[in-house]
Tab-separated table of C-alpha atoms and ligand atoms in Angstrom:
chain	number	residue	atom	x	y	z
S	1	MET	CA	91.878	67.737	72.682
S	2	ASN	CA	88.474	66.924	71.149
S	3	PHE	CA	87.542	63.296	70.536
S	4	ASP	CA	88.037	63.402	66.746
S	5	ASP	CA	91.626	64.603	67.115
S	6	PHE	CA	92.281	62.115	69.923
S	7	ASP	CA	90.807	59.304	67.775
S	8	LYS	CA	92.998	60.251	64.811
S	9	GLU	CA	96.091	60.384	66.989
S	10	MET	CA	95.500	56.986	68.571
S	11	ARG	CA	94.718	55.328	65.220
S	12	GLN	CA	98.265	56.133	64.106
S	13	PHE	CA	99.530	53.641	66.712
S	14	GLU	CA	96.853	51.092	66.000
S	15	GLU	CA	97.573	51.122	62.277
S	16	SER	CA	101.357	51.425	62.478
S	17	LEU	CA	101.913	47.719	61.653
S	18	ASP	CA	99.193	47.352	59.031
S	19	GLN	CA	100.227	45.929	55.676
S	20	HIS	CA	98.273	45.239	52.507
S	21	VAL	CA	98.885	42.655	49.823
S	22	LEU	CA	99.851	44.662	46.742
S	23	PRO	CA	97.544	44.796	43.707
S	24	ASP	CA	98.166	42.104	41.057
S	25	MET	CA	99.787	39.747	43.557
S	26	TYR	CA	98.306	36.265	43.847
S	27	LEU	CA	97.301	35.586	47.389
S	28	VAL	CA	97.861	32.314	49.223
S	29	THR	CA	97.471	31.719	52.945
S	30	ARG	CA	98.855	28.857	54.984
S	31	LEU	CA	97.348	27.812	58.291
S	32	ASP	CA	99.164	25.448	60.633
S	33	GLY	CA	97.866	23.643	63.711
S	34	ARG	CA	99.437	24.964	66.902
S	35	ALA	CA	101.215	22.277	68.976
S	36	PHE	CA	99.423	19.515	67.059
S	37	THR	CA	102.220	17.088	67.963
S	38	LYS	CA	100.838	17.232	71.507
S	39	LEU	CA	97.214	17.384	70.406
S	40	THR	CA	97.444	14.349	68.095
S	41	ALA	CA	99.234	12.354	70.847
S	42	ARG	CA	96.729	13.405	73.530
S	43	GLU	CA	93.756	12.490	71.312
S	44	GLN	CA	95.450	9.196	70.412
S	45	PHE	CA	95.171	9.676	66.670
S	46	ARG	CA	96.731	6.765	64.810
S	47	LYS	CA	100.357	7.201	63.785
S	48	PRO	CA	101.623	8.082	61.308
S	49	PHE	CA	98.266	8.796	59.589
S	50	ASP	CA	94.754	8.817	60.956
S	51	GLU	CA	91.658	9.044	58.777
S	52	ARG	CA	89.640	10.781	61.500
S	53	PHE	CA	92.311	13.498	61.748
S	54	ARG	CA	92.414	13.772	57.932
S	55	ASP	CA	88.620	14.174	57.855
S	56	LEU	CA	88.777	16.944	60.487
S	57	MET	CA	91.382	18.797	58.424
S	58	GLN	CA	89.388	18.329	55.215
S	59	ALA	CA	86.163	19.533	56.861
S	60	THR	CA	88.036	22.615	58.125
S	61	VAL	CA	89.279	23.423	54.601
S	62	GLU	CA	85.753	23.019	53.231
S	63	HIS	CA	84.364	25.273	55.941
S	64	LEU	CA	86.906	27.990	55.102
S	65	MET	CA	86.149	27.699	51.376
S	66	LYS	CA	82.398	27.950	51.909
S	67	GLU	CA	81.929	30.113	54.984
S	68	SER	CA	84.923	32.360	55.639
S	69	GLY	CA	83.606	35.120	53.396
S	70	PHE	CA	86.694	35.044	51.158
S	71	ARG	CA	86.560	33.779	47.574
S	72	ILE	CA	88.901	30.806	47.801
S	73	VAL	CA	89.328	28.770	44.624
S	74	TYR	CA	91.598	25.985	45.881
S	75	GLY	CA	92.268	24.422	49.258
S	76	TYR	CA	95.073	22.011	50.016
S	77	THR	CA	95.813	20.098	53.189
S	78	GLU	CA	98.662	17.861	54.341
S	79	SER	CA	99.553	16.919	57.912
S	80	ASP	CA	98.271	19.769	60.157
S	81	GLU	CA	98.518	22.489	57.512
S	82	ILE	CA	96.067	24.110	55.113
S	83	SER	CA	96.915	26.251	52.082
S	84	LEU	CA	94.253	28.407	50.455
S	85	LEU	CA	94.454	30.074	47.054
S	86	PHE	CA	92.342	33.221	46.761
S	87	HIS	CA	90.418	34.274	43.665
S	88	PRO	CA	92.671	36.824	41.892
S	89	GLU	CA	89.977	39.481	42.240
S	90	GLU	CA	89.375	38.941	45.953
S	91	GLU	CA	89.499	42.381	47.561
S	92	SER	CA	87.937	41.775	51.009
S	93	PHE	CA	89.213	44.103	53.747
S	94	GLY	CA	91.281	45.915	51.124
S	95	ARG	CA	93.599	42.847	51.225
S	96	LYS	CA	94.738	43.873	54.697
S	97	VAL	CA	97.115	41.172	55.999
S	98	ARG	CA	96.004	41.454	59.633
S	99	LYS	CA	92.331	40.953	58.735
S	100	ILE	CA	93.025	37.982	56.462
S	101	ASN	CA	95.247	36.214	59.010
S	102	THR	CA	93.076	36.746	62.049
S	103	THR	CA	89.784	35.957	60.304
S	104	LEU	CA	91.033	32.686	58.821
S	105	ALA	CA	92.921	31.564	61.944
S	106	GLY	CA	89.865	32.354	64.064
S	107	GLU	CA	87.433	30.532	61.746
S	108	ALA	CA	89.674	27.481	61.402
S	109	SER	CA	90.367	27.252	65.143
S	110	ALA	CA	86.695	27.613	66.071
S	111	PHE	CA	85.502	25.104	63.478
S	112	PHE	CA	88.160	22.454	64.209
S	113	SER	CA	87.589	22.821	67.986
S	114	MET	CA	83.823	22.375	67.586
S	115	LYS	CA	84.337	19.250	65.482
S	116	LEU	CA	86.944	17.786	67.829
S	117	GLY	CA	85.092	18.788	70.992
S	118	LYS	CA	88.312	20.213	72.505
S	119	ILE	CA	90.205	23.462	72.068
S	120	ALA	CA	92.572	23.553	69.088
S	121	ALA	CA	94.255	26.559	67.460
S	122	PHE	CA	95.735	27.437	64.071
S	123	ASP	CA	98.119	30.189	63.085
S	124	CYS	CA	97.928	31.775	59.649
S	125	ARG	CA	100.359	33.528	57.321
S	126	VAL	CA	99.821	35.311	54.043
S	127	VAL	CA	102.060	34.367	51.121
S	128	PRO	CA	101.861	36.950	48.311
S	129	LEU	CA	103.040	35.472	45.005
S	130	PRO	CA	104.024	37.563	41.972
S	131	SER	CA	103.069	35.214	39.105
S	132	LEU	CA	101.048	32.180	38.129
S	133	THR	CA	104.284	30.212	37.859
S	134	ARG	CA	105.045	31.086	41.492
S	135	VAL	CA	101.580	29.889	42.488
S	136	GLU	CA	102.339	26.578	40.755
S	137	ASP	CA	105.740	26.516	42.509
S	138	TYR	CA	104.073	27.115	45.872
S	139	PHE	CA	101.704	24.161	45.580
S	140	ALA	CA	104.395	21.918	44.045
S	141	TRP	CA	106.574	22.836	47.053
S	142	ARG	CA	103.909	21.919	49.636
S	143	ALA	CA	103.196	18.601	47.832
S	144	GLU	CA	106.939	17.846	47.826
S	145	ASP	CA	107.059	18.691	51.534
S	146	ALA	CA	104.129	16.308	52.133
S	147	HIS	CA	105.980	13.550	50.283
S	148	ARG	CA	109.193	14.051	52.255
S	149	ASN	CA	107.367	14.204	55.597
S	150	SER	CA	105.330	11.143	54.745
S	151	LEU	CA	108.418	9.033	54.045
S	152	ASN	CA	110.102	10.280	57.227
S	153	THR	CA	107.125	9.794	59.474
S	154	TRP	CA	106.387	6.320	58.072
S	155	CYS	CA	110.019	5.324	58.774
S	156	TYR	CA	110.033	6.872	62.218
S	157	TRP	CA	106.813	5.213	63.403
S	158	THR	CA	107.735	1.876	61.810
S	159	LEU	CA	110.947	1.892	63.861
S	160	ARG	CA	109.082	2.981	67.005
S	161	GLN	CA	106.491	0.252	66.541
S	162	ALA	CA	109.386	-2.230	66.232
S	163	GLY	CA	110.363	-1.239	69.791
S	164	ILE	CA	113.127	1.265	68.966
S	165	THR	CA	113.389	4.352	71.209
S	166	ALA	CA	112.549	7.853	69.929
S	167	HIS	CA	116.197	8.932	70.167
S	168	LYS	CA	117.497	5.853	68.350
S	169	ALA	CA	114.840	6.054	65.617
S	170	SER	CA	115.756	9.700	64.918
S	171	SER	CA	119.475	8.925	64.819
S	172	ILE	CA	118.950	5.961	62.436
S	173	LEU	CA	117.111	8.251	59.995
S	174	ASN	CA	119.310	11.305	60.425
S	175	GLY	CA	121.086	12.241	57.179
S	176	GLN	CA	119.686	9.263	55.231
S	177	GLY	CA	118.326	9.582	51.694
S	178	ASN	CA	115.157	8.292	50.049
S	179	ALA	CA	116.676	4.991	48.896
S	180	PHE	CA	117.655	4.056	52.475
S	181	LYS	CA	114.221	4.999	53.802
S	182	ASN	CA	112.327	3.095	51.100
S	183	GLU	CA	114.522	0.055	51.795
S	184	LEU	CA	113.936	0.340	55.559
S	185	LEU	CA	110.161	0.292	55.005
S	186	PHE	CA	110.498	-2.588	52.565
S	187	GLU	CA	112.323	-4.618	55.226
S	188	HIS	CA	109.250	-4.097	57.413
S	189	SER	CA	106.948	-5.250	54.575
S	190	ILE	CA	105.796	-1.741	53.665
S	191	ASN	CA	105.989	-0.641	50.039
S	192	PHE	CA	105.966	3.166	50.165
S	193	ASN	CA	104.718	3.324	46.559
S	194	ASP	CA	101.584	1.406	47.501
S	195	LEU	CA	100.543	3.688	50.378
S	196	PRO	CA	97.475	5.882	49.749
S	197	SER	CA	98.254	8.971	47.712
S	198	TRP	CA	96.607	11.340	50.243
S	199	GLN	CA	99.270	10.355	52.786
S	200	LYS	CA	102.089	11.149	50.325
S	201	ARG	CA	100.773	14.148	48.356
S	202	GLY	CA	98.010	15.623	50.532
S	203	ILE	CA	94.433	16.430	49.496
S	204	GLY	CA	93.254	19.135	47.080
S	205	ILE	CA	89.777	20.644	47.276
S	206	ARG	CA	88.172	22.699	44.522
S	207	PHE	CA	84.794	23.857	43.300
S	208	CYS	CA	83.119	21.948	40.472
S	209	VAL	CA	79.872	22.627	38.686
S	210	GLU	CA	77.337	19.889	39.309
S	211	GLU	CA	74.270	19.485	37.133
S	212	ARG	CA	71.160	18.228	38.848
S	213	GLU	CA	67.725	17.350	37.668
S	214	GLY	CA	65.032	19.474	39.286
S	215	PHE	CA	61.329	20.061	38.827
S	216	ASN	CA	59.618	23.327	38.001
S	217	PRO	CA	56.213	23.215	39.764
S	218	ILE	CA	54.841	26.083	37.639
S	219	THR	CA	55.584	24.608	34.209
S	220	GLN	CA	55.390	21.043	35.584
S	221	GLU	CA	58.595	20.260	33.693
S	222	LYS	CA	61.902	18.698	34.531
S	223	VAL	CA	64.721	21.255	34.566
S	224	MET	CA	68.483	20.929	34.819
S	225	THR	CA	70.026	23.140	37.497
S	226	LYS	CA	73.701	23.916	38.035
S	227	ARG	CA	75.402	24.496	41.351
S	228	ASN	CA	78.908	24.816	42.663
S	229	VAL	CA	79.974	21.927	44.862
S	230	LEU	CA	83.268	21.124	46.530
S	231	LYS	CA	85.217	18.146	45.268
S	232	ALA	CA	88.127	16.598	47.172
S	233	ASP	CA	90.934	15.026	45.149
S	234	TYR	CA	92.609	12.195	47.059
S	235	GLU	CA	94.868	11.348	44.117
S	236	LEU	CA	96.526	14.590	43.102
S	237	PRO	CA	98.483	14.541	39.855
S	238	LEU	CA	102.275	14.510	40.031
S	239	GLY	CA	104.937	16.902	38.706
S	240	ASP	CA	103.993	18.984	35.660
S	241	ALA	CA	100.477	17.549	35.637
S	242	TYR	CA	99.922	19.022	39.128
S	243	ARG	CA	101.210	22.413	37.928
S	244	GLU	CA	98.743	22.242	35.041
S	245	TYR	CA	95.942	21.299	37.481
S	246	ILE	CA	96.701	24.428	39.570
S	247	ARG	CA	96.971	26.611	36.460
S	248	GLN	CA	93.583	25.454	35.216
S	249	ILE	CA	91.905	26.189	38.542
S	250	ILE	CA	93.144	29.760	38.546
S	251	THR	CA	92.654	30.519	34.859
S	252	GLN	CA	89.131	29.088	34.809
S	253	CYS	CA	87.832	30.638	38.025
R	301	GTP	N1	98.957	10.864	65.045
R	301	GTP	C1	98.899	11.683	63.986
R	301	GTP	N2	99.621	12.834	64.010
R	301	GTP	C2	99.547	13.647	62.918
R	301	GTP	C3	98.752	13.343	61.792
R	301	GTP	N3	98.897	14.345	60.885
R	301	GTP	C4	99.752	15.239	61.435
R	301	GTP	N4	100.152	14.816	62.667
R	301	GTP	C5	101.125	15.465	63.548
R	301	GTP	O1	100.976	16.864	63.545
R	301	GTP	C6	102.272	17.458	63.765
R	301	GTP	C7	102.467	18.563	62.749
R	301	GTP	O2	103.775	19.065	62.777
R	301	GTP	P1	104.185	20.535	63.169
R	301	GTP	O3	103.187	21.533	62.673
R	301	GTP	O4	105.600	20.707	62.690
R	301	GTP	O5	104.225	20.483	64.748
R	301	GTP	P2	103.346	21.240	65.869
R	301	GTP	O6	103.449	20.428	67.110
R	301	GTP	O7	101.972	21.484	65.349
R	301	GTP	O8	104.160	22.573	66.117
R	301	GTP	P3	103.790	24.089	65.682
R	301	GTP	O9	103.107	24.017	64.347
R	301	GTP	O10	105.126	24.773	65.591
R	301	GTP	O11	102.929	24.648	66.767
R	301	GTP	C8	103.303	16.355	63.648
R	301	GTP	O12	103.768	15.981	64.925
R	301	GTP	C9	102.534	15.217	63.024
R	301	GTP	O13	102.993	13.974	63.420
R	301	GTP	C10	98.003	12.113	61.802
R	301	GTP	O14	97.274	11.769	60.844
R	301	GTP	N5	98.121	11.337	62.928
R	302	MG	MG1	101.666	22.574	63.571
C-alpha cells in the first residue's frame, strides 16, 4: 500500500470520534479545576473563599479571553470553574469539539500552573446552545449554582471552624433548606446577605471600549484613541437583569 492510501486509511480511525458544533448554535465552554479540593487544601487557601485563589481564577479567564486565539465575548468564574461564551461567528478549527476542548484546557492548565508555581489541571466541555434564551438560561443556571454552593460552603466551614467534625457538619446540613442555613449563619454572627457578591454570584468578565487621550507626534495634537479592555464585574446583576446583561453582550458584540 502506498503512503497516501495508508494515511487515508489510518485517518479514518483518528477521526472516528470527531464532532463539530453545528452551525447557528451558540457555543459555551466550561472548564473545571481537576481535584481542586485537594489542591486548595494543600496550598492552604482560606476557606470558604480566598481572594488569592479568586485572583488566580480571574487571571486565567482573562488570559483565555485575550490569548487563546478564540473570540470569547464573556467569561464567568465561580469556585474552580470557568464558563466562556464564544462570539457567534467564531469558526476556529471548523468548530471541532476536540480542538476547542484540548486547546482551552491546555491553555488554562498551563497559565494557572505558571501563576501558582505548581502543577494544576483543568478539564473542558463544550456546551452547544440552540438560542439566545438558552444562553441566558445557562449563565443564570451557573450563577444560581454559585449561590447555592456559597451558602452551603459558608455553613459547612462555619460549623467546622466551631469545632464540629466533617461528618457531623455534613449531616447537620443534609436535606436542609435556605431558611435553616441562613439562620445557622446568623447564629454565628454571619449575615449571608452582607457577604461580598463575588462569593455568592461569581465574577463576570467582558470587553469594554476605553477611550484614552493620546498624542500625535506628526500633527502635534492631542487625539482620542479607543481600545478594547477587559472589565471584571464583581457585582453581577440578579435575575432578569442578569439575563438582560448577557443578552446585551451577545447582541452588541
Ligand atoms: N479553600 C478554598 N477552596 C476553594 C475556593 N474556591 C473553590 N474551592 C474548592 O474547589 C473545589 C471545587 O469543587 P469540585 O470541582 O466539585 O471538586 P474537585 O476536587 O475539583 O473535583 P473534580 O472537579 O471532579 O476534579 C471545592 O472543594 C471548593 O471548596 C476558595 O476560594 N478557597
Ligand atoms: Mg473541580
